[in-house]
Amino acid sequence: MKRIILLSIYSAILSSFVSILYISFYYGKLIADFSIADFSESVNMKVLLMYNSIAFITAGTIYFGLSKLVKKEAILNFIFNFLTSLVTISLVFVVLKTKDPVFKNEDAQLFIDYYKGFIMPLLFIPALSWFTLKPIVES
């Protein structure tokens, strides 16, 4: 139980850091005079932190519940990783089906075709953080 909680916390921190780094680069805050588009009206730091926190509270709860049902760790990890991958891929289709937002910022509105491409990597970062840190936390 303790390892699952630690893994959830560490993964949320790593995921939040990588997500913030990604959007900061995209908005041109890391490299001066290099901004692709500022979609901060739609995706901001608070939304990312909330998304990552909810993702890892849910993931930790599901993993703990599955660990009570499935005793063999290899099968448990397969089932959990499969479910995580399924949810992540499903979220991609949800993003593809959503309507494009309307931005007040004219530059962002001009780059609206890139918005969904901007969002999609953010969907994979939580799963990748979990998969990256799991071997370290469990050792």
Coordinates of C-alpha atoms in Angstrom, one line a residue:
M1 CA 0.0 0.0 0.0
K2 CA 2.8 2.4 0.9
R3 CA 4.6 1.8 -2.4
I4 CA 1.4 2.4 -4.4
I5 CA 0.9 5.7 -2.6
L6 CA 4.5 6.8 -3.1
L7 CA 4.4 5.7 -6.7
S8 CA 1.2 7.8 -7.2
I9 CA 2.7 10.8 -5.5
Y10 CA 6.1 10.6 -7.3
S11 CA 4.4 10.0 -10.7
A12 CA 2.0 13.0 -10.2
I13 CA 5.0 15.2 -9.4
L14 CA 7.0 14.0 -12.4
S15 CA 4.0 14.2 -14.7
S16 CA 3.2 17.7 -13.6
F17 CA 6.8 18.8 -14.0
V18 CA 7.1 17.3 -17.5
S19 CA 3.7 18.8 -18.5
I20 CA 4.6 22.2 -17.2
L21 CA 8.0 22.0 -19.0
Y22 CA 6.2 21.0 -22.2
I23 CA 3.7 23.8 -22.2
S24 CA 6.3 26.3 -21.1
F25 CA 8.4 25.4 -24.2
Y26 CA 5.3 25.5 -26.4
Y27 CA 4.3 29.0 -25.1
G28 CA 7.9 30.3 -25.6
K29 CA 8.6 30.9 -22.0
L30 CA 11.7 28.8 -21.9
I31 CA 13.3 30.0 -25.1
A32 CA 13.1 33.8 -25.8
D33 CA 11.5 34.8 -29.1
F34 CA 10.3 31.3 -29.8
S35 CA 6.6 30.8 -29.3
I36 CA 4.6 28.4 -31.4
A37 CA 1.2 29.4 -30.0
D38 CA -0.2 30.5 -26.7
F39 CA -3.1 28.2 -25.9
S40 CA -3.1 29.2 -22.2
E41 CA -6.7 30.2 -22.4
S42 CA -7.6 26.6 -22.7
V43 CA -4.8 24.7 -20.9
N44 CA -3.1 26.3 -18.0
M45 CA -1.0 25.2 -15.0
K46 CA -4.0 24.7 -12.7
V47 CA -5.8 22.4 -15.2
L48 CA -2.6 20.4 -15.7
L49 CA -2.0 19.9 -12.0
M50 CA -5.6 19.0 -11.4
Y51 CA -5.6 16.5 -14.3
N52 CA -2.4 14.9 -13.1
S53 CA -3.6 14.7 -9.5
I54 CA -6.9 13.1 -10.4
A55 CA -5.1 10.7 -12.8
F56 CA -2.8 9.4 -10.1
I57 CA -5.4 9.2 -7.4
T58 CA -7.5 7.1 -9.7
A59 CA -4.5 5.1 -11.0
G60 CA -3.4 4.3 -7.4
T61 CA -6.9 3.3 -6.3
I62 CA -7.3 1.0 -9.3
Y63 CA -3.9 -0.5 -8.9
F64 CA -4.5 -1.2 -5.2
G65 CA -7.9 -2.7 -6.0
L66 CA -6.5 -4.9 -8.7
S67 CA -3.7 -6.0 -6.4
K68 CA -6.3 -7.4 -4.0
L69 CA -7.9 -9.3 -6.8
V70 CA -4.9 -10.5 -8.7
K71 CA -2.1 -12.0 -6.7
K72 CA 0.5 -12.7 -9.4
E73 CA 2.4 -9.5 -10.0
A74 CA 3.1 -10.1 -13.7
I75 CA -0.6 -10.5 -14.5
L76 CA -1.5 -7.6 -12.3
N77 CA 1.0 -5.3 -14.1
F78 CA -0.2 -6.5 -17.5
I79 CA -3.9 -5.9 -16.7
F80 CA -3.1 -2.4 -15.2
N81 CA -0.8 -1.4 -18.0
F82 CA -3.4 -2.6 -20.6
L83 CA -6.2 -0.6 -18.9
T84 CA -3.9 2.5 -18.6
S85 CA -3.0 2.2 -22.3
L86 CA -6.7 1.7 -23.2
V87 CA -7.7 4.8 -21.3
T88 CA -4.9 6.9 -22.8
I89 CA -5.7 5.9 -26.4
S90 CA -9.4 6.5 -25.7
L91 CA -8.6 10.0 -24.5
V92 CA -7.0 10.7 -27.8
F93 CA -10.2 9.9 -29.6
V94 CA -12.1 12.1 -27.1
V95 CA -9.8 15.0 -28.0
L96 CA -10.2 14.3 -31.7
K97 CA -14.0 14.4 -31.4
T98 CA -14.2 17.6 -29.3
K99 CA -15.0 20.9 -30.9
D100 CA -12.1 23.4 -31.3
P101 CA -12.2 26.1 -28.7
V102 CA -12.6 29.7 -29.7
F103 CA -9.6 31.8 -28.4
K104 CA -9.7 35.5 -27.7
N105 CA -6.0 35.6 -28.6
E106 CA -5.9 36.1 -32.4
D107 CA -2.5 34.3 -32.7
A108 CA -3.9 31.3 -30.9
Q109 CA -7.0 31.3 -33.1
L110 CA -4.8 31.3 -36.2
F111 CA -3.1 28.2 -35.0
I112 CA -6.3 26.4 -34.0
D113 CA -5.4 23.5 -36.3
Y114 CA -2.4 22.7 -34.1
Y115 CA -4.4 22.8 -30.9
K116 CA -5.3 19.1 -30.8
G117 CA -1.7 18.2 -31.7
F118 CA -0.6 20.3 -28.7
I119 CA -3.0 18.6 -26.3
M120 CA -2.3 14.9 -27.3
P121 CA 1.2 14.5 -25.8
L122 CA -0.2 15.8 -22.5
L123 CA -2.5 12.8 -22.4
F124 CA 0.4 10.3 -22.5
I125 CA 2.6 12.0 -19.9
P126 CA 0.8 10.6 -16.8
A127 CA 1.0 7.0 -18.1
L128 CA 4.6 7.4 -19.1
S129 CA 5.5 8.8 -15.7
W130 CA 3.9 5.9 -14.0
F131 CA 5.6 3.4 -16.2
T132 CA 9.0 5.1 -15.8
L133 CA 8.9 5.4 -12.0
K134 CA 7.3 2.0 -11.2
P135 CA 10.5 -0.1 -11.3
I136 CA 12.4 2.5 -9.2
V137 CA 9.7 2.7 -6.5
E138 CA 9.2 -1.0 -6.3
S139 CA 12.9 -1.9 -5.9

